[in-house]
Coordinates of C-alpha atoms in Angstrom, one line a residue:
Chain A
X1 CA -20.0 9.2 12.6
X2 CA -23.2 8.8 14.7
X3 CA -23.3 5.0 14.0
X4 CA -19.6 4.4 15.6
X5 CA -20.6 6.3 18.5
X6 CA -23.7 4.6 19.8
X7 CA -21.4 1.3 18.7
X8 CA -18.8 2.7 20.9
X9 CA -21.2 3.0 23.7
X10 CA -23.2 -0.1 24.0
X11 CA -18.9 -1.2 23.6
X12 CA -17.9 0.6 26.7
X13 CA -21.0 -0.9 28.5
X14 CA -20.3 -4.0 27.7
X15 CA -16.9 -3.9 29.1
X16 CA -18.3 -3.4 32.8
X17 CA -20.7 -6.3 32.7
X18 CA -22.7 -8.7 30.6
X19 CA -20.7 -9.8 28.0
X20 CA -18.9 -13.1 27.8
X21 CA -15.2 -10.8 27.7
X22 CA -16.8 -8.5 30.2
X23 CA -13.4 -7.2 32.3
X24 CA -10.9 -9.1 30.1
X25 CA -8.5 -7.3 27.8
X26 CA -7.4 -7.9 24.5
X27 CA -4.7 -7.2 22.3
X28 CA -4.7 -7.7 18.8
X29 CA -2.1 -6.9 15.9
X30 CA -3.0 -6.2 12.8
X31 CA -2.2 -4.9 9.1
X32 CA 1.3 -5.3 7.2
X33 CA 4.7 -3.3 8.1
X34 CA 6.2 -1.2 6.0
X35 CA 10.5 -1.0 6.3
X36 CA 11.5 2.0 4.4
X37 CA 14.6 1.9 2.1
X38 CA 15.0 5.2 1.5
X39 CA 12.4 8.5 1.9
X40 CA 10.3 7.2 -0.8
X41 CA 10.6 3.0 -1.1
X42 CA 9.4 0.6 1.1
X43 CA 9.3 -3.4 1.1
X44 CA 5.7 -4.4 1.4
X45 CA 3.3 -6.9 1.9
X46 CA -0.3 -8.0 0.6
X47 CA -1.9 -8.6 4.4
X48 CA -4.9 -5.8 4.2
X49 CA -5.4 -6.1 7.8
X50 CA -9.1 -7.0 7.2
X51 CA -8.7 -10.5 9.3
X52 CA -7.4 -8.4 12.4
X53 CA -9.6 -5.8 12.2
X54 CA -12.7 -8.5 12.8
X55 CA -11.2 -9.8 15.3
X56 CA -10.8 -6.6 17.2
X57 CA -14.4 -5.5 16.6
X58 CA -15.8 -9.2 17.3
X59 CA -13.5 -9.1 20.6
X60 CA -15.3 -5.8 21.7
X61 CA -18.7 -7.1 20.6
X62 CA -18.3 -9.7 23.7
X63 CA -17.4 -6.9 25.8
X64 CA -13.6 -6.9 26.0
X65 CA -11.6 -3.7 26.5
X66 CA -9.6 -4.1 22.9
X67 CA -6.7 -2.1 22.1
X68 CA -5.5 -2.7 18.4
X69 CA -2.3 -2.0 17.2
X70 CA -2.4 -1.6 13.5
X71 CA 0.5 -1.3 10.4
X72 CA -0.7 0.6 7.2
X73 CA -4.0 0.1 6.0
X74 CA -6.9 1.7 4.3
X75 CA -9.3 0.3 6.9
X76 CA -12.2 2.0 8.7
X77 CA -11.1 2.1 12.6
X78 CA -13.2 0.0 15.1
X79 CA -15.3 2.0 17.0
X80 CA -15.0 1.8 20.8
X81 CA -11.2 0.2 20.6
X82 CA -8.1 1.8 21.3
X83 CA -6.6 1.9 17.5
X84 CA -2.5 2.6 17.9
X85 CA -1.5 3.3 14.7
X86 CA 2.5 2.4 13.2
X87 CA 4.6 2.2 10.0
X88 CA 7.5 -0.2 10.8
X89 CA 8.2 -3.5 13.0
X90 CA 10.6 -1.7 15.4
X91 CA 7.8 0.7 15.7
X92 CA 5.1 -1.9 16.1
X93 CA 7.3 -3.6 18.7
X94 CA 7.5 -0.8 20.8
X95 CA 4.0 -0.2 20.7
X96 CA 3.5 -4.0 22.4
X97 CA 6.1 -3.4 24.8
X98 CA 4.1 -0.5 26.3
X99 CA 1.2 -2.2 27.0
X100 CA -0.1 -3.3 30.4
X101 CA -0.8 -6.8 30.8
X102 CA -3.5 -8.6 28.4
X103 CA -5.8 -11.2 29.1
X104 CA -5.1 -12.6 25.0
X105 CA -3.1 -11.5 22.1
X106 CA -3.8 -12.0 18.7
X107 CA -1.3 -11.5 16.7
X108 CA -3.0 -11.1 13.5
X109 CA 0.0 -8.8 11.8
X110 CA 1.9 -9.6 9.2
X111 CA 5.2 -8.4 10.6
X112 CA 8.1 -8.1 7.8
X113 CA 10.4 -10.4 8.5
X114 CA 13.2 -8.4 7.6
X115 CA 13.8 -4.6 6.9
X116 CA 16.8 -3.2 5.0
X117 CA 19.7 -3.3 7.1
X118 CA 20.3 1.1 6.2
X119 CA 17.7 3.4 5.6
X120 CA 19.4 5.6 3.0
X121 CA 18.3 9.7 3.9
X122 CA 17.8 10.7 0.3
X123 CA 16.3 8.8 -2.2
X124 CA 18.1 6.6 -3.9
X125 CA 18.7 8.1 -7.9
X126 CA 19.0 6.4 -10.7
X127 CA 22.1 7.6 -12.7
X128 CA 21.7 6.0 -15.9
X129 CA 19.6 3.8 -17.8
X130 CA 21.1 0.3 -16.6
X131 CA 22.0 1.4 -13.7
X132 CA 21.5 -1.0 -10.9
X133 CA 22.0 -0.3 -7.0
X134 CA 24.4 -2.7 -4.7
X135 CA 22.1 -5.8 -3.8
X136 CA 19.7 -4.8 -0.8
X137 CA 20.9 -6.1 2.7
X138 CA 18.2 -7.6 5.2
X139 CA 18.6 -7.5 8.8
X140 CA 15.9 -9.6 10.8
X141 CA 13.1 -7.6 12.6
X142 CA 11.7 -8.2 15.9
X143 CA 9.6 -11.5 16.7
X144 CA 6.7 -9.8 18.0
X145 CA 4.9 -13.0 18.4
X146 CA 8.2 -15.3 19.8
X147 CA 8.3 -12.3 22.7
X148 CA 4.1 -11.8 23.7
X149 CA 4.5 -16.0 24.0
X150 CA 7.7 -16.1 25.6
X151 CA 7.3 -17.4 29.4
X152 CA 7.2 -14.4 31.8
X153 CA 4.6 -12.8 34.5
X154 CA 3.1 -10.8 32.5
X155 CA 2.5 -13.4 29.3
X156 CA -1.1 -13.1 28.4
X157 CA -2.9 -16.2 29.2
X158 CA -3.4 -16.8 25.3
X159 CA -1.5 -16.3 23.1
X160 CA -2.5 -16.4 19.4
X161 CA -0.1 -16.3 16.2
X162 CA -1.5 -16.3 12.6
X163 CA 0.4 -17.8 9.5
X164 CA 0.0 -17.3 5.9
X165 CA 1.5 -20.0 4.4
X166 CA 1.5 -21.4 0.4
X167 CA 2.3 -24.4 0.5
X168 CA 2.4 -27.1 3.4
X169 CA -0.4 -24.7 5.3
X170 CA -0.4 -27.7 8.8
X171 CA 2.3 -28.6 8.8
X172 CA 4.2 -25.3 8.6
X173 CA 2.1 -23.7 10.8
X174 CA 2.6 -26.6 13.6
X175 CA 6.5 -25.9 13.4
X176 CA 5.7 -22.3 13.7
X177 CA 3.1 -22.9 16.7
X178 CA 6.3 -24.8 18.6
X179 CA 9.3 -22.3 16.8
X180 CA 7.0 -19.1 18.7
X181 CA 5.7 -20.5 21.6
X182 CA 2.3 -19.0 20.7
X183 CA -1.0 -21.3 22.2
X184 CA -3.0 -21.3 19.3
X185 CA -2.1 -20.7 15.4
X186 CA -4.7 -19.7 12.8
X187 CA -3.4 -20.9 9.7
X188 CA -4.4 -19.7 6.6
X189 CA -3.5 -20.7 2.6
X190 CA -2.7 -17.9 0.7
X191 CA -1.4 -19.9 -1.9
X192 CA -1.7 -18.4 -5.8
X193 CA -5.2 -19.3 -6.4
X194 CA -6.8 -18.4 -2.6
X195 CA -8.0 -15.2 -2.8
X196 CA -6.9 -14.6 0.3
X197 CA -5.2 -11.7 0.6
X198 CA -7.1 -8.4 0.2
X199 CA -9.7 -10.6 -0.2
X200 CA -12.9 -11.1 1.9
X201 CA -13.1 -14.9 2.6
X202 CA -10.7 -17.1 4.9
X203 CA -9.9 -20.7 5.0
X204 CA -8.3 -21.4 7.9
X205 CA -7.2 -24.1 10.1
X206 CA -6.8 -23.6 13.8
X207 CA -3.6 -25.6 15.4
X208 CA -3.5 -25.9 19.1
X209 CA -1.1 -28.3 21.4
X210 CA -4.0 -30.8 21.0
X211 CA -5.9 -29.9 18.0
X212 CA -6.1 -29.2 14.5
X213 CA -9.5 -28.4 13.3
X214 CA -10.0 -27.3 9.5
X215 CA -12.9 -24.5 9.1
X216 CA -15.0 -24.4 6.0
X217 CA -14.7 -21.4 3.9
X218 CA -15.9 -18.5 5.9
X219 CA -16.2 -14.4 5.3
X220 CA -13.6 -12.5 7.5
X221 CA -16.0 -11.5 10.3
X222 CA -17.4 -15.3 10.3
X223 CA -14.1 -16.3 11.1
X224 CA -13.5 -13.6 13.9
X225 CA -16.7 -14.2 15.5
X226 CA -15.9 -18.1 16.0
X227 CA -12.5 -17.4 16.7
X228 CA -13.7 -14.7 19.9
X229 CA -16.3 -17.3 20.9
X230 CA -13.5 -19.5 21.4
X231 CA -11.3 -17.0 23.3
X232 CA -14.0 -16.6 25.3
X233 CA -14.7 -20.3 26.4
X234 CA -10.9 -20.9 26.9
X235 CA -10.6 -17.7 29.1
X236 CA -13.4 -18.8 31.2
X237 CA -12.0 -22.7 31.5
X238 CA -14.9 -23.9 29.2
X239 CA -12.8 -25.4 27.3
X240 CA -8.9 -26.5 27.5
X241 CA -7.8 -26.4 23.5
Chain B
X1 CA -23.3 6.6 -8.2
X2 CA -25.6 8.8 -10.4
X3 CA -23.5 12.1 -9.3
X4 CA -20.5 9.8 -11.4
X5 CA -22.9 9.3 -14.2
X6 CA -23.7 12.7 -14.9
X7 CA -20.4 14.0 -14.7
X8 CA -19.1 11.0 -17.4
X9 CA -22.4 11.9 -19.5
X10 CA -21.0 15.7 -19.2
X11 CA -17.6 15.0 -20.4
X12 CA -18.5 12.5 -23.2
X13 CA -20.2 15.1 -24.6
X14 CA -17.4 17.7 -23.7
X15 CA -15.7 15.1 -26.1
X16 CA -17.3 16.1 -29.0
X17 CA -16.8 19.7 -28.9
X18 CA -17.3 22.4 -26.8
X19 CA -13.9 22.1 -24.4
X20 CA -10.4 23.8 -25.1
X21 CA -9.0 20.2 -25.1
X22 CA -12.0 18.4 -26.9
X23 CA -11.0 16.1 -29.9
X24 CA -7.6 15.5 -28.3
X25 CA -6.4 12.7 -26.8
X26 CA -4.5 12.2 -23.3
X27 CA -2.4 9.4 -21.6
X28 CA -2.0 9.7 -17.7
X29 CA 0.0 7.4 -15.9
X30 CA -0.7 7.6 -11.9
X31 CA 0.0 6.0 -8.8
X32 CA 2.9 3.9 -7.5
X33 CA 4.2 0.3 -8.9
X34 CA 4.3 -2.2 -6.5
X35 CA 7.6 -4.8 -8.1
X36 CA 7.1 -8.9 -6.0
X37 CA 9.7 -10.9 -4.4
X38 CA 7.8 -13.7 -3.9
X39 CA 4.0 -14.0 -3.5
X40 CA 3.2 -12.0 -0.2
X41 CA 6.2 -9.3 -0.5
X42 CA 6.8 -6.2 -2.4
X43 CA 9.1 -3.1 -2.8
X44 CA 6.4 -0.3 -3.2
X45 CA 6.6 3.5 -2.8
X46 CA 4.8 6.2 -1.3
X47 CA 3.2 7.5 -4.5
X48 CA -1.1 8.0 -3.3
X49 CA -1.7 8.8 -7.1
X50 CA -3.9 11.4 -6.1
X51 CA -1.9 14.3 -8.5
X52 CA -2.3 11.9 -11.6
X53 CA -6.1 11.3 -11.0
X54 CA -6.4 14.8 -10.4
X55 CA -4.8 15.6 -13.7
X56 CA -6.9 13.1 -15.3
X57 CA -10.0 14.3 -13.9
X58 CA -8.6 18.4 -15.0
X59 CA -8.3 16.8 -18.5
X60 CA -11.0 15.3 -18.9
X61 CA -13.1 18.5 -18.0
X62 CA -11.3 20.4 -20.6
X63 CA -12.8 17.6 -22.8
X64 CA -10.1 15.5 -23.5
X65 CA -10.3 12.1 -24.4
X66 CA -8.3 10.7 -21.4
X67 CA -6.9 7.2 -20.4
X68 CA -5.5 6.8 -17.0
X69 CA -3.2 4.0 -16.2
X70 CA -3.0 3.3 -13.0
X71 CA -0.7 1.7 -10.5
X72 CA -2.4 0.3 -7.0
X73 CA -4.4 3.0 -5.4
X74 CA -7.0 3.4 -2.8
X75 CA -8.7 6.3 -4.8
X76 CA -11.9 6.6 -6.6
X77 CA -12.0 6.2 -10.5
X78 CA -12.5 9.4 -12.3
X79 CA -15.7 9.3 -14.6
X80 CA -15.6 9.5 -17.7
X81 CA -12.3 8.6 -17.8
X82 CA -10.7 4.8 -19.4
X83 CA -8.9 3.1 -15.9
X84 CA -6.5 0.8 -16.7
X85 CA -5.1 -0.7 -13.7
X86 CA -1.7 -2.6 -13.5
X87 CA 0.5 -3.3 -10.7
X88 CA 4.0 -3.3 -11.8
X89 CA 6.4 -1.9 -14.2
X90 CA 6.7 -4.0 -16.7
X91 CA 2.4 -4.0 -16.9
X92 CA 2.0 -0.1 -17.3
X93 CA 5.1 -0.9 -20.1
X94 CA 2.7 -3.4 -21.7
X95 CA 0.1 -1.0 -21.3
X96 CA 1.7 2.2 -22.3
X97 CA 2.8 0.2 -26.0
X98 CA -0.7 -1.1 -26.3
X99 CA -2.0 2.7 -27.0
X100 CA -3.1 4.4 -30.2
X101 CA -1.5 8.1 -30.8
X102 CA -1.9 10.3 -28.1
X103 CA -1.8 14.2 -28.3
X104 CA -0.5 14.8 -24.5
X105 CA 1.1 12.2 -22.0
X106 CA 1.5 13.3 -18.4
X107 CA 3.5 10.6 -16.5
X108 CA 2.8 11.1 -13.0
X109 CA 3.6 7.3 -12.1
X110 CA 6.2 6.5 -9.8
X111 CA 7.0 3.7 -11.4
X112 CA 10.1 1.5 -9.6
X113 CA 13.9 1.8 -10.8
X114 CA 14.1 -1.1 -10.0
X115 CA 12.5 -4.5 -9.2
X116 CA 13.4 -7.8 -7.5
X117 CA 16.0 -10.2 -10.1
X118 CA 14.0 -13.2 -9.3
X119 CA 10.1 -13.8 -8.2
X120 CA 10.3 -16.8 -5.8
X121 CA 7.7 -19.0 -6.6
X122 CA 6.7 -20.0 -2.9
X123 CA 6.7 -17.3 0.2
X124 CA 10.3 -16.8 1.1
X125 CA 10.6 -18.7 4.6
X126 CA 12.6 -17.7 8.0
X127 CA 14.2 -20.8 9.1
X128 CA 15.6 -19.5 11.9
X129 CA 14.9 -16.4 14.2
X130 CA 18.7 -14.5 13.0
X131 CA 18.5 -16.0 9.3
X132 CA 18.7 -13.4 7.0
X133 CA 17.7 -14.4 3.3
X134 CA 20.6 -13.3 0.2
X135 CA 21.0 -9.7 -0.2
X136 CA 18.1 -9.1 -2.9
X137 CA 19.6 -8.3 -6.5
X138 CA 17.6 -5.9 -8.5
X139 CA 17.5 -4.9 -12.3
X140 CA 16.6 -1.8 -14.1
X141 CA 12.6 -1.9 -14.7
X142 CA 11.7 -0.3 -18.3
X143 CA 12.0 3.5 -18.8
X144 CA 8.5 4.0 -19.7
X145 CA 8.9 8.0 -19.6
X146 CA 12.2 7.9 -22.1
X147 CA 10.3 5.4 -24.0
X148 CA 7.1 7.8 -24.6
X149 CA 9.8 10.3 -24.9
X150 CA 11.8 9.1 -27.6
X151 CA 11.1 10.6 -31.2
X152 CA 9.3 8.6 -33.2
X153 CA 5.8 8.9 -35.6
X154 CA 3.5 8.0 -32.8
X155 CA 5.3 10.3 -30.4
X156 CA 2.7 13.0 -28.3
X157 CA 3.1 16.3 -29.4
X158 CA 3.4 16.9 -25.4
X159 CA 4.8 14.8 -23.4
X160 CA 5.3 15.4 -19.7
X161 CA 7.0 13.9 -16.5
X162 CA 7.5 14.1 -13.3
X163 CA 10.1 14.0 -11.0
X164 CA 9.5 13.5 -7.3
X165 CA 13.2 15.0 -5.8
X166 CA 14.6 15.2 -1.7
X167 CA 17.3 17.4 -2.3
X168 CA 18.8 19.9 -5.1
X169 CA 15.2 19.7 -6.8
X170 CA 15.7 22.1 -10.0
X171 CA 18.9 21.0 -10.6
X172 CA 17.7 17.3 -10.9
X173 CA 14.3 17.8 -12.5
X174 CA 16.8 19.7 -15.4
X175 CA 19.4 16.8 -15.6
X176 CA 15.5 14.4 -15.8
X177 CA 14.6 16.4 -18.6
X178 CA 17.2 16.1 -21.0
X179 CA 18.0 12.3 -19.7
X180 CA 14.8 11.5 -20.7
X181 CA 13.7 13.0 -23.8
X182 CA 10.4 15.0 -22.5
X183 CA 9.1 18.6 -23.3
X184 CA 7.9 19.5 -19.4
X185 CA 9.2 18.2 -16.0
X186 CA 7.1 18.8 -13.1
X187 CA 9.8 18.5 -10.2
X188 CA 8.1 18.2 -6.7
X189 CA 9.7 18.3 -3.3
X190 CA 9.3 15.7 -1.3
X191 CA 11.6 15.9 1.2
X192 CA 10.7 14.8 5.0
X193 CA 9.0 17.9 5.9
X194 CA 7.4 19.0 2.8
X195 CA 4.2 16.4 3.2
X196 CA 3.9 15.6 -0.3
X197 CA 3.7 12.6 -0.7
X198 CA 0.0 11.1 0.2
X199 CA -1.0 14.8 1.2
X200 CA -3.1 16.9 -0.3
X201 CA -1.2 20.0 -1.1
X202 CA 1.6 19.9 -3.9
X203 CA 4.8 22.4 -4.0
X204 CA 5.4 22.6 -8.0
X205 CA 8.7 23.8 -10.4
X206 CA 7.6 23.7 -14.0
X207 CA 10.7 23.3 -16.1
X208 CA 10.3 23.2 -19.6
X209 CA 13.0 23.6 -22.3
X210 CA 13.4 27.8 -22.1
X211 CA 11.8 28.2 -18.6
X212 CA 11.6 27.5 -15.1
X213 CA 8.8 28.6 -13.3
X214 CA 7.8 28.0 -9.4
X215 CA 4.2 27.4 -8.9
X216 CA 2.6 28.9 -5.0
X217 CA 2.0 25.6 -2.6
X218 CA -1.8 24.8 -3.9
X219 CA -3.8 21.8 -3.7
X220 CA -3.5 18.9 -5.9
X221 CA -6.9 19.6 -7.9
X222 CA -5.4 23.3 -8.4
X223 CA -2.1 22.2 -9.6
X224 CA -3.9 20.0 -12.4
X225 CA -6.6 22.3 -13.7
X226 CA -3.5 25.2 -14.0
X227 CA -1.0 22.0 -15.8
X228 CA -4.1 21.4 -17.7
X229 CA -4.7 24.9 -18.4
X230 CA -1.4 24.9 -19.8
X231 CA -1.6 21.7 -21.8
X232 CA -4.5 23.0 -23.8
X233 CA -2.8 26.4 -24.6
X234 CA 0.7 24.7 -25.8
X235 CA -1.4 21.5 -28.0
X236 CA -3.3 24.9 -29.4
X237 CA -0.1 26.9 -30.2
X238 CA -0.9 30.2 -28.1
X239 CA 2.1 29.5 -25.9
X240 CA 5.4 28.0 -26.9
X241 CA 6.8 27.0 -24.0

């Protein structure tokens, strides 16, 4: 609509000159994966992709040139960002493989960890009442995150993981910060009673090799605003989290 | 909004007489069920629930009473019309039982064969980047169609499912019918190319106990206003199909 493209505009400008990203490009992940079973079933997950999306538009805000690769979700696209749309983790992989080198990542998707190891052609039937089909194999997907952070020439220079955790939020996340190789991990509590998920608000908690700082309670695009300010001062040596 | 006001106002008062279906009452069941492994997964399905909102919203302007229980959706209530939202089998079940006599019941839920054995308490962690957690065991969810089906005092005079079929659809939409108990089937392709499910078009086989008949490719809001065409003509007696 008119609105996204006059967004979409002062965006583009931006990205020549006079933002704080100005000439810096971002890319951010975003949204769940789907892995099919069969034509019709799929093994899900609760991320809405609302924390990603933020991100993206609050990257472009400061004038970076954001492409956002995005799993299923119901969401409005950013306007002036490159929006790649996929279904599965393979897919979303190759997606990031394509790419041409990034300034930052941030991986905000929530990647299934493991997809059925056959995608049966026809949907699966039930034949009777009890019937009950073999137990469901996993095979592990792609670590999207492990490979952006992985040392190589054309690593971004940050590299940021997310991680939804229920229970032991730091301390997990710090493992998973060293386990990936990632620069910076945004931690978040989606334990039973967060809200998190599909929800509006984040608590998060941002892990670095030097720091852990706990945020207060913030709205989605509260969050993502911070966490682009902070992208921006680390790009431009500002800062050394 | 005030356009949803109106049309409510329109359709209570459709209620009281005036409509080929008022004074009746009619169950829908729409939308997908989404069955947890642990607190962030799922094993969903590709159901958009748009043909059972449809149906609810054809119903309703007939006059009928209508109650719509709804898996997880993205789509916009039907006014007029009691939502009851659930998310899993086992919910709509609960639901289903909790309702007084119904004339009609049209269950256009996919609701899951099948859902996860166990519900792990905490998010199921990857230790390791090849672990791979147990094969997941699953268990037959309740047959909420049979169950409506099944003879019994508060049974509808109409009931009607549907059966969402890749392959050999007439053939298998029989076999549902008698398996389950129900006067109608309405057997839908959805195999790969057919575009189905999610979209907005709907490829229909009416099979009822004497007949079979094949319904043109029409939209989704067509398909429901001829099914509730039909509905009112059989709960009237001028047809005996």
């Amino acid at each position: 609509d008119v609105k996204d493209c006059i967004i979409a505009y002062f965006r583009r400008s931006l990205q020549q000159g006079g933002g704080a990203l100005s000439g810096k490009r971002a890319l951010v992940t975003a949204g769940p994966t789907h892995e099919p079973m069969d034509p019709v079933r799929y093994i899900a997950n609760r991320s809405s992709g609302q924390q990603g999306y933020a991100i993206a538009n609050a990257l472009a805000d400061l004038g970076a040139e954001v492409t956002l690769i995005s799993g299923p979700t119901t969401l409005r696209k950013p306007a002036g960002v490159a929006v790649q749309d996929c279904e599965t983790a393979l897919e979303m992989q190759a997606l990031v493989a394509a790419m041409p080198v990034q300034d930052v990542a941030v991986c905000t998707a929530a990647v299934a960890d493991w997809r059925p190891a056959q995608i049966v052609g026809q949907k699966i039937k039930k034949q009777s009442r009890d019937d009950v089909p073999a137990p469901l194999e996993l095979v592990p997907n792609p670590d999207i995150l492990a490979d952006i952070s992985a040392p190589s020439p054309s690593r971004p220079q940050l590299v940021i993981g997310f991680a939804a955790e229920t229970e032991n939020v730091e301390a997990h996340a710090r493992a998973k910060r060293l386990r990936k190789g990632c620069d910076w991990i945004v931690a978040n509590d989606v334990g039973e009673n967060s809200d998190v998920m599909g929800g509006r608000e984040n608590q998060i908690t941002l892990i670095t090799e030097q720091a852990s700082e706990q945020w207060p309670r913030l709205d989605k695009n509260d969050v993502a605003q911070r966490l682009a300010a902070l992208i921006s001062e680390r790009l431009s040596g500002k800062i050394d989290l």
